[in-house]
Short mmCIF file of C-alpha atoms and ligand atoms in Angstrom, two decimals:
data_model
loop_
_atom_site.label_atom_id
_atom_site.label_comp_id
_atom_site.label_asym_id
_atom_site.label_seq_id
_atom_site.Cartn_x
_atom_site.Cartn_y
_atom_site.Cartn_z
CA MET B 27 -19.36 0.91 15.99
CA HIS B 28 -18.10 3.73 13.68
CA LYS B 29 -16.28 2.33 10.75
CA GLU B 30 -13.24 4.27 10.66
CA ARG B 31 -12.62 3.25 14.64
CA GLU B 32 -13.48 -0.20 13.16
CA ARG B 33 -10.31 -0.37 10.93
CA ARG B 34 -7.91 1.80 13.03
CA PRO B 35 -6.68 0.61 16.29
CA ALA B 36 -6.27 3.64 18.94
CA VAL B 37 -2.65 3.53 18.60
CA PRO B 38 -0.99 1.97 15.55
CA SER B 39 0.59 -1.52 16.41
CA ALA B 40 4.19 -1.82 17.02
CA ARG B 41 6.48 -2.75 13.75
CA PRO B 42 9.80 -4.01 13.74
CA ALA B 43 12.17 -1.07 14.05
CA PRO B 44 13.22 -0.46 10.77
CA PRO B 45 17.07 0.96 10.17
CA GLY B 46 17.77 4.50 11.00
CA THR B 47 17.85 6.85 13.75
CA PRO B 48 17.36 4.44 17.28
CA ALA B 49 13.96 5.75 18.99
CA GLN B 50 13.81 6.97 22.32
CA PRO B 51 10.76 5.85 24.69
CA VAL B 52 7.94 8.14 23.94
CA PRO B 53 5.47 9.29 26.97
CA VAL B 54 2.31 7.58 26.38
CA ALA B 55 0.23 10.91 26.65
CA LEU B 56 2.38 12.63 24.36
CA HIS B 57 1.70 9.43 21.60
CA THR B 58 -1.76 9.61 22.16
CA VAL B 59 -2.24 13.26 21.80
CA LEU B 60 -0.15 13.19 18.22
CA THR B 61 -1.88 10.18 16.87
CA LEU B 62 -5.41 11.71 17.15
CA VAL B 63 -3.68 15.17 15.64
CA ALA B 64 -2.19 13.18 13.00
CA ARG B 65 -5.42 11.21 12.12
CA SER B 66 -7.34 14.30 12.02
CA GLU B 67 -9.65 12.41 15.12
CA ALA B 68 -9.51 15.61 17.30
CA ALA B 69 -8.18 19.27 16.17
CA SER B 70 -8.59 21.34 19.39
CA ARG B 71 -7.51 20.61 23.36
CA ALA B 72 -10.92 20.43 24.14
CA GLU B 73 -11.66 17.13 21.67
CA ILE B 74 -8.37 16.11 22.50
CA ALA B 75 -9.24 15.72 26.57
CA ARG B 76 -12.65 14.47 25.39
CA ARG B 77 -11.47 11.84 22.92
CA SER B 78 -8.22 10.29 25.18
CA GLY B 79 -9.90 10.79 28.69
CA LEU B 80 -6.66 12.68 29.73
CA ALA B 81 -6.52 15.58 32.13
CA ARG B 82 -6.70 19.15 30.53
CA SER B 83 -3.54 20.38 31.80
CA THR B 84 -1.73 17.13 30.87
CA VAL B 85 -3.07 17.16 27.09
CA GLY B 86 -2.06 21.40 27.70
CA HIS B 87 1.30 20.17 28.21
CA GLN B 88 2.08 17.56 25.56
CA ILE B 89 0.61 20.18 23.18
CA ASP B 90 2.85 22.88 24.43
CA GLU B 91 5.72 20.37 23.67
CA LEU B 92 5.05 19.29 20.34
CA LEU B 93 4.24 22.89 19.57
CA ARG B 94 7.63 24.21 20.45
CA ARG B 95 9.56 21.48 18.53
CA GLY B 96 7.60 22.53 15.67
CA ILE B 97 6.12 19.22 15.11
CA ILE B 98 2.23 20.60 15.17
CA THR B 99 0.99 23.92 14.35
CA GLU B 100 -1.94 25.78 16.12
CA THR B 101 -4.01 28.33 13.64
CA VAL B 102 -7.16 30.49 14.26
CA VAL B 103 -9.88 29.43 12.30
CA GLY B 104 -12.86 31.70 12.27
CA GLN B 105 -13.98 34.33 14.98
CA SER B 106 -15.30 33.74 18.08
CA VAL B 107 -18.25 36.03 19.69
CA ARG B 108 -16.46 36.11 23.27
CA GLY B 109 -13.57 34.58 24.18
CA ARG B 110 -10.58 33.13 22.77
CA PRO B 111 -11.09 32.41 18.86
CA PRO B 112 -11.28 28.79 18.25
CA ARG B 113 -7.87 27.35 17.04
CA THR B 114 -7.25 24.20 14.98
CA LEU B 115 -4.13 21.92 15.68
CA THR B 116 -2.56 20.21 12.88
CA ILE B 117 0.73 18.26 11.89
CA SER B 118 3.10 20.91 11.02
CA PRO B 119 4.17 21.17 7.48
CA GLU B 120 7.77 21.91 8.48
CA ALA B 121 8.02 18.86 10.49
CA GLY B 122 9.24 16.67 7.61
CA THR B 123 8.08 14.62 4.33
CA LEU B 124 7.41 11.35 3.77
CA ALA B 125 8.64 9.78 0.47
CA VAL B 126 7.15 6.35 -1.22
CA VAL B 127 8.28 4.43 -4.07
CA PHE B 128 6.27 1.66 -6.15
CA VAL B 129 8.23 -0.25 -8.65
CA SER B 130 6.13 -2.43 -11.15
CA PRO B 131 7.31 -4.49 -14.10
CA GLU B 132 6.10 -1.17 -16.48
CA ALA B 133 7.07 1.79 -14.65
CA THR B 134 8.16 3.23 -10.82
CA GLY B 135 5.96 5.63 -9.39
CA VAL B 136 7.29 7.90 -6.90
CA ALA B 137 5.64 10.83 -4.79
CA VAL B 138 6.26 12.79 -1.69
CA THR B 139 3.73 13.60 0.87
CA ASP B 140 3.49 15.83 3.94
CA LEU B 141 3.63 13.64 7.64
CA ASN B 142 0.02 13.90 7.05
CA GLY B 143 0.24 11.81 3.69
CA ASP B 144 -1.05 14.56 1.72
CA LEU B 145 0.55 14.68 -1.66
CA ILE B 146 3.23 17.23 -2.41
CA ALA B 147 4.19 15.81 -5.72
CA GLN B 148 4.06 12.79 -7.50
CA ASP B 149 6.11 11.33 -11.27
CA THR B 150 6.02 8.79 -13.10
CA LEU B 151 9.58 7.30 -13.86
CA ASP B 152 10.61 5.33 -17.25
CA LEU B 153 12.54 2.04 -14.90
CA ARG B 154 10.77 -1.09 -15.28
CA VAL B 155 11.74 -3.65 -12.34
CA GLU B 156 14.64 -5.01 -14.27
CA THR B 157 16.46 -1.93 -14.20
CA GLY B 158 18.28 -3.77 -11.30
CA PRO B 159 18.51 -2.34 -7.84
CA ASP B 160 22.10 -0.87 -8.68
CA THR B 161 20.62 1.90 -11.10
CA LEU B 162 16.98 1.94 -10.07
CA LEU B 163 17.22 3.13 -6.54
CA PRO B 164 19.94 5.93 -6.99
CA ALA B 165 17.53 7.33 -9.65
CA VAL B 166 14.58 7.30 -7.29
CA ALA B 167 16.44 8.76 -4.40
CA GLU B 168 17.72 11.69 -7.17
CA ARG B 169 13.95 12.20 -8.35
CA VAL B 170 12.61 12.21 -4.90
CA ARG B 171 14.96 15.19 -3.97
CA THR B 172 14.29 17.03 -7.11
CA LEU B 173 10.57 17.11 -6.50
CA LEU B 174 11.45 18.02 -3.00
CA THR B 175 13.39 20.95 -4.21
CA GLU B 176 11.19 21.82 -7.09
CA HIS B 177 8.18 22.39 -4.14
CA GLY B 178 10.34 24.23 -1.91
CA ARG B 179 11.07 21.32 0.45
CA THR B 180 14.80 21.35 0.48
CA GLY B 181 14.94 21.97 4.32
CA SER B 182 12.15 19.47 5.33
CA PRO B 183 13.70 15.93 6.32
CA VAL B 184 12.50 13.22 4.94
CA ARG B 185 10.99 11.14 7.91
CA GLN B 186 10.24 7.55 6.44
CA VAL B 187 10.74 5.86 3.18
CA VAL B 188 8.46 2.96 1.61
CA VAL B 189 9.31 0.81 -1.45
CA GLY B 190 6.82 -1.40 -2.87
CA LEU B 191 8.35 -4.37 -4.96
CA PRO B 192 6.45 -7.03 -7.26
CA ALA B 193 8.29 -9.38 -5.25
CA PRO B 194 7.85 -11.70 -1.93
CA VAL B 195 9.41 -9.42 0.43
CA ASP B 196 11.43 -10.13 4.29
CA PHE B 197 9.57 -7.52 5.67
CA VAL B 198 12.17 -7.12 9.23
CA ARG B 199 15.32 -7.34 6.70
CA GLY B 200 14.01 -5.24 4.12
CA CYS B 201 14.65 -7.01 1.18
CA PRO B 202 13.03 -9.12 -1.86
CA VAL B 203 13.79 -12.74 -1.25
CA ARG B 204 13.88 -14.97 -4.38
CA PRO B 205 11.85 -12.77 -6.62
CA PRO B 206 11.27 -14.76 -10.28
CA ILE B 207 12.80 -13.08 -13.21
CA MET B 208 13.82 -10.16 -10.96
CA PRO B 209 17.94 -10.13 -11.94
CA GLY B 210 20.28 -8.45 -9.10
CA TRP B 211 16.82 -8.04 -6.87
CA ASP B 212 17.48 -11.23 -4.46
CA GLY B 213 18.70 -10.33 -1.04
CA PHE B 214 19.62 -7.29 -2.12
CA PRO B 215 19.61 -4.86 0.72
CA VAL B 216 16.67 -2.41 -0.54
CA ALA B 217 15.52 -0.84 2.82
CA ALA B 218 19.66 -0.34 3.81
CA ARG B 219 20.34 1.39 0.75
CA MET B 220 17.30 3.71 0.48
CA THR B 221 18.19 4.72 3.77
CA GLU B 222 21.55 5.44 3.19
CA LEU B 223 20.49 7.43 -0.02
CA LEU B 224 17.52 9.60 1.30
CA GLY B 225 18.90 9.74 5.28
CA ALA B 226 15.63 8.28 6.32
CA PRO B 227 14.62 4.51 7.87
CA THR B 228 12.82 2.81 5.16
CA LEU B 229 10.16 0.03 4.95
CA VAL B 230 10.02 -2.19 1.96
CA ASP B 231 6.65 -4.22 1.18
CA ASN B 232 5.27 -6.44 -1.40
CA ASP B 233 3.30 -4.62 -4.35
CA VAL B 234 -0.44 -6.28 -3.51
CA ASN B 235 0.00 -5.76 0.74
CA LEU B 236 0.27 -2.12 -0.13
CA MET B 237 -2.39 -2.31 -3.01
CA ALA B 238 -4.48 -3.90 -0.31
CA LEU B 239 -3.92 -0.97 2.31
CA GLY B 240 -4.63 1.81 -0.26
CA GLU B 241 -7.92 0.18 -1.23
CA ALA B 242 -8.66 -0.38 2.30
CA GLU B 243 -7.64 3.13 3.79
CA ARG B 244 -9.10 4.79 0.61
CA GLY B 245 -11.05 3.22 -1.60
CA THR B 246 -15.16 3.56 -1.50
CA GLY B 247 -16.78 0.61 0.53
CA GLY B 248 -13.23 -1.10 1.06
CA ASP B 249 -14.81 -2.68 4.69
CA VAL B 250 -12.08 -4.55 6.45
CA PRO B 251 -11.11 -7.70 6.23
CA LEU B 252 -10.20 -6.61 2.82
CA LEU B 253 -8.59 -8.98 0.55
CA CYS B 254 -7.33 -7.78 -2.71
CA LEU B 255 -6.30 -10.04 -5.87
CA SER B 256 -4.20 -8.32 -8.54
CA VAL B 257 -3.98 -10.59 -11.86
CA GLY B 258 -1.23 -9.11 -13.93
CA THR B 259 1.99 -10.41 -15.16
CA GLY B 260 1.95 -12.73 -12.15
CA ILE B 261 -1.09 -12.97 -9.35
CA GLY B 262 -0.58 -12.16 -6.06
CA ALA B 263 -3.17 -11.53 -2.93
CA GLY B 264 -2.78 -8.75 0.09
CA LEU B 265 -5.14 -9.36 2.98
CA VAL B 266 -5.64 -6.06 5.57
CA THR B 267 -7.03 -6.98 8.46
CA ALA B 268 -10.10 -5.97 10.75
CA GLU B 269 -7.35 -4.08 12.44
CA GLY B 270 -6.17 -2.32 9.18
CA THR B 271 -2.81 -3.72 9.48
CA VAL B 272 -1.40 -5.87 6.60
CA HIS B 273 -1.53 -9.81 7.58
CA ARG B 274 2.36 -10.41 6.25
CA GLY B 275 2.63 -14.06 7.79
CA ALA B 276 5.85 -15.74 9.49
CA ASP B 277 8.10 -14.60 6.94
CA GLY B 278 6.26 -11.89 4.93
CA ALA B 279 5.05 -14.79 2.40
CA ALA B 280 1.13 -14.19 3.15
CA GLY B 281 -0.51 -13.92 -0.23
CA ASP B 282 1.85 -15.25 -2.53
CA VAL B 283 -0.96 -17.50 -4.03
CA GLY B 284 0.07 -17.39 -7.94
CA HIS B 285 2.49 -20.33 -7.29
CA THR B 286 -0.52 -22.32 -5.72
CA ARG B 287 -1.08 -25.67 -8.03
CA VAL B 288 -4.07 -25.92 -10.12
CA PRO B 289 -5.06 -29.34 -10.95
CA GLY B 290 -5.08 -30.54 -14.51
CA HIS B 291 -1.76 -28.36 -15.85
CA ASP B 292 1.12 -30.18 -14.99
CA GLU B 293 2.62 -29.62 -18.46
CA VAL B 294 2.50 -25.92 -18.07
CA LEU B 295 5.67 -23.94 -17.13
CA CYS B 296 5.94 -21.37 -14.37
CA ALA B 297 8.47 -18.39 -13.86
CA CYS B 298 8.82 -19.97 -10.99
CA GLY B 299 10.72 -23.12 -12.25
CA LYS B 300 7.77 -25.50 -11.01
CA THR B 301 4.73 -26.55 -13.23
CA GLY B 302 1.21 -26.18 -12.94
CA CYS B 303 1.00 -22.83 -10.74
CA LEU B 304 -1.87 -20.48 -11.32
CA GLU B 305 0.06 -17.81 -12.60
CA ALA B 306 1.26 -19.76 -15.52
CA VAL B 307 -2.19 -20.96 -16.38
CA ALA B 308 -4.45 -17.69 -15.47
CA SER B 309 -2.30 -14.21 -15.08
CA CYS B 310 -2.34 -12.00 -17.96
CA ARG B 311 1.11 -13.78 -19.69
CA ALA B 312 -0.55 -16.77 -19.81
CA ILE B 313 -4.23 -14.99 -21.23
CA LEU B 314 -1.34 -13.53 -24.10
CA ALA B 315 0.19 -16.83 -24.84
CA ALA B 316 -3.34 -18.85 -25.28
CA LEU B 317 -4.08 -16.07 -27.47
CA ASP B 318 -0.54 -16.35 -29.36
CA MET B 319 0.19 -12.66 -28.82
CA PRO B 320 3.13 -11.41 -28.15
CA GLU B 321 3.86 -9.78 -24.56
CA HIS B 322 6.11 -6.68 -25.58
CA THR B 323 8.03 -5.35 -28.03
CA PRO B 324 11.46 -4.05 -27.63
CA ASP B 325 10.12 -0.44 -26.58
CA ASP B 326 7.01 -1.38 -25.29
CA PRO B 327 7.26 -3.67 -22.33
CA ALA B 328 3.55 -3.22 -21.80
CA HIS B 329 2.38 -3.58 -25.82
CA GLY B 330 0.70 -7.46 -25.32
CA LEU B 331 -1.39 -5.99 -22.28
CA ARG B 332 -2.51 -2.94 -24.20
CA LEU B 333 -3.54 -4.58 -27.25
CA LEU B 334 -5.55 -7.18 -25.16
CA CYS B 335 -7.16 -4.68 -23.30
CA GLU B 336 -8.33 -3.09 -26.75
CA ARG B 337 -9.82 -6.26 -27.89
CA LEU B 338 -11.42 -6.78 -24.25
CA ALA B 339 -13.25 -3.25 -24.45
CA ASN B 340 -14.38 -4.18 -27.96
CA GLY B 341 -15.86 -7.64 -26.94
CA ASP B 342 -13.63 -9.62 -29.23
CA ALA B 343 -15.26 -13.13 -28.08
CA GLN B 344 -12.11 -15.31 -28.23
CA ALA B 345 -10.06 -12.63 -25.93
CA LEU B 346 -13.22 -12.57 -23.40
CA HIS B 347 -13.33 -16.46 -23.81
CA GLU B 348 -9.49 -16.59 -22.67
CA VAL B 349 -9.90 -14.49 -19.72
CA GLY B 350 -13.23 -16.35 -18.63
CA ARG B 351 -11.30 -19.42 -18.63
CA ALA B 352 -8.82 -17.88 -16.62
CA GLY B 353 -11.44 -16.57 -14.26
CA VAL B 354 -12.23 -20.25 -13.54
CA GLU B 355 -8.79 -21.29 -12.41
CA ILE B 356 -8.43 -18.06 -10.14
CA GLY B 357 -12.00 -18.70 -8.98
CA GLU B 358 -11.09 -21.92 -7.59
CA VAL B 359 -8.09 -20.66 -5.67
CA VAL B 360 -10.20 -17.67 -4.25
CA ALA B 361 -12.75 -19.75 -3.08
CA MET B 362 -10.53 -21.58 -0.39
CA LEU B 363 -9.02 -18.26 0.28
CA VAL B 364 -12.44 -16.94 1.28
CA LEU B 365 -13.51 -19.78 3.20
CA ALA B 366 -9.74 -19.29 4.97
CA PHE B 367 -10.12 -15.90 5.78
CA ASN B 368 -13.58 -15.00 5.48
CA PRO B 369 -13.01 -11.04 4.06
CA ARG B 370 -15.89 -8.62 4.01
CA THR B 371 -14.34 -7.24 0.85
CA LEU B 372 -12.46 -8.87 -2.35
CA ILE B 373 -10.93 -6.15 -4.65
CA LEU B 374 -9.72 -7.39 -8.24
CA SER B 375 -6.88 -5.12 -9.47
CA GLY B 376 -5.21 -5.23 -12.58
CA PRO B 377 -5.62 -4.69 -16.47
CA VAL B 378 -7.68 -7.17 -17.49
CA ALA B 379 -10.19 -6.66 -14.67
CA ASP B 380 -10.32 -2.94 -15.25
CA ALA B 381 -10.65 -3.33 -19.00
CA CYS B 382 -14.00 -5.77 -19.07
CA ASP B 383 -16.50 -7.64 -16.56
CA GLU B 384 -15.52 -11.22 -17.81
CA LEU B 385 -13.05 -11.63 -14.96
CA LEU B 386 -14.85 -10.46 -12.38
CA ALA B 387 -18.05 -12.50 -13.36
CA SER B 388 -16.39 -15.52 -13.79
CA ILE B 389 -14.62 -15.03 -10.33
CA ARG B 390 -17.71 -14.01 -8.73
CA ALA B 391 -19.48 -17.19 -10.02
CA VAL B 392 -17.01 -20.04 -8.79
CA VAL B 393 -16.75 -18.10 -5.56
CA TYR B 394 -20.64 -18.16 -5.05
CA ARG B 395 -20.83 -21.59 -6.39
CA ARG B 396 -17.66 -23.17 -4.09
CA ALA B 397 -17.87 -20.83 -1.08
CA LEU B 398 -21.50 -20.72 -0.56
CA SER B 399 -21.50 -20.20 3.47
CA LEU B 400 -21.57 -18.23 6.09
CA ALA B 401 -18.14 -16.48 4.47
CA THR B 402 -20.17 -15.39 1.29
CA ARG B 403 -23.20 -13.96 3.07
CA LYS B 404 -21.89 -10.51 3.33
CA LEU B 405 -19.19 -10.68 0.94
CA VAL B 406 -18.74 -8.12 -1.80
CA ILE B 407 -16.60 -8.75 -4.67
CA THR B 408 -15.88 -5.77 -7.01
CA THR B 409 -13.18 -4.09 -8.91
CA SER B 410 -10.81 -1.70 -7.60
CA GLN B 411 -12.02 2.03 -7.75
CA LEU B 412 -8.04 3.48 -7.09
CA GLY B 413 -6.84 1.35 -10.20
CA ALA B 414 -3.01 1.64 -10.54
CA ARG B 415 -2.63 4.24 -7.75
CA ALA B 416 -3.81 1.67 -4.91
CA GLY B 417 0.05 0.88 -4.50
CA LEU B 418 1.52 4.24 -4.42
CA ILE B 419 -1.92 5.40 -1.84
CA GLY B 420 -1.20 2.48 0.25
CA ALA B 421 2.71 2.80 0.29
CA VAL B 422 1.85 6.65 1.76
CA VAL B 423 -0.93 5.07 4.58
CA LEU B 424 2.08 2.50 5.91
CA ALA B 425 4.84 5.32 5.59
CA VAL B 426 2.04 7.52 8.14
CA GLN B 427 0.99 4.47 10.33
CA GLN B 428 5.01 4.04 10.82
CA THR B 429 5.41 7.57 11.31
CA PHE B 430 3.12 7.78 14.43
CA SER B 431 4.07 4.30 16.01
CA PRO B 432 5.56 4.52 19.24
CA ASP B 433 8.69 4.15 17.32
CA GLY B 434 8.14 6.62 14.66
CA VAL B 435 7.28 9.07 17.10
CA GLY B 436 10.71 8.44 18.97
CA ARG B 437 12.60 9.06 15.96
CA LEU B 438 10.66 12.04 15.31
CA LEU B 439 11.12 13.55 18.86
CA GLY B 440 14.52 12.41 18.99
CA SER B 441 15.62 14.53 15.94
CA ALA B 442 13.12 17.53 16.44
CA ARG B 443 14.43 20.71 17.66
ZN1 ZN F 511 5.19 -20.95 -9.98
#
């Protein structure tokens, strides 16, 4: 089976309707045609008919409708010896834009793209998650509007917003739920507020879910099912299923593995209020504490991490030893995840994994020792190739998926001319 087909269902799966314009029902043929064009899987009428199994006349009728509404464009490419010159169908740049936001403890990434997910502009704002939603969200919306203006897209409506947060997220309600050390965010209606600010439906998701989606769609060798494990200030996991969608669980809490209790550390207090959590003994914060290094200075939230990464890159034996110890603790939990979910790829992400091989090596050794079975026979364990960009890329992937879902296309048609 072709890899791309394996990853993506023929039609995007339905998701909970986000706040925004009510969707109108979309004819199946029209949705099929638009999906093939949006995914660049077919760019001509003949190709669409062949791939969809729809009659040529039906395809022609749907394309005329999408052209009339300005959602797709048809351009002449090259020359034909006889007959009509070849034409190619693409999503119109005028059809709208997508805005994505990725909030982290250190900074906030913002990007605007066209409906295909092709980047128009991006920026990194000096806004940390601790800034709180009342200040952060309006500042982000303002930056999105400025980026659109600077790139001549003022008249192009924002069709979908996606916000990634370093917190457990209620995906249906679009708000973070009881995030440790994020004052002001608990239960804050992030989706509703962004919809109010940018006039577009908004999805809110956990940061590692988006990183996993970015790795699965755009990373190299990221075969699904893909498990992404992020080791930073906290520890979290995101799982992209064989169908190419994020496994969020019943309440959006899937992957919150940092608060798994590890044996032998009952005296260590975690930011969540419990003791002996994986995050409390093996996150970057725990490694810094073990090395007696301060986490941040008043003007630099990433001071400790930067110094740690320098020490690791220089082969500092004590720092490498602490990372190796953390890797053993993380490996025990990862081995259990591998046995439970049988991923094809395990991506290790975060600054320490980027700075040295020690974390990957120790996790890999524990996983193969503990989970030696059918589940590890073809398992690839590797570090992220997208690095810090994975989250923002995943947010774009989710925004595109949502835009061309049945609900999204309904809204697109409902508001197009
Ligand atoms: Zn905890």
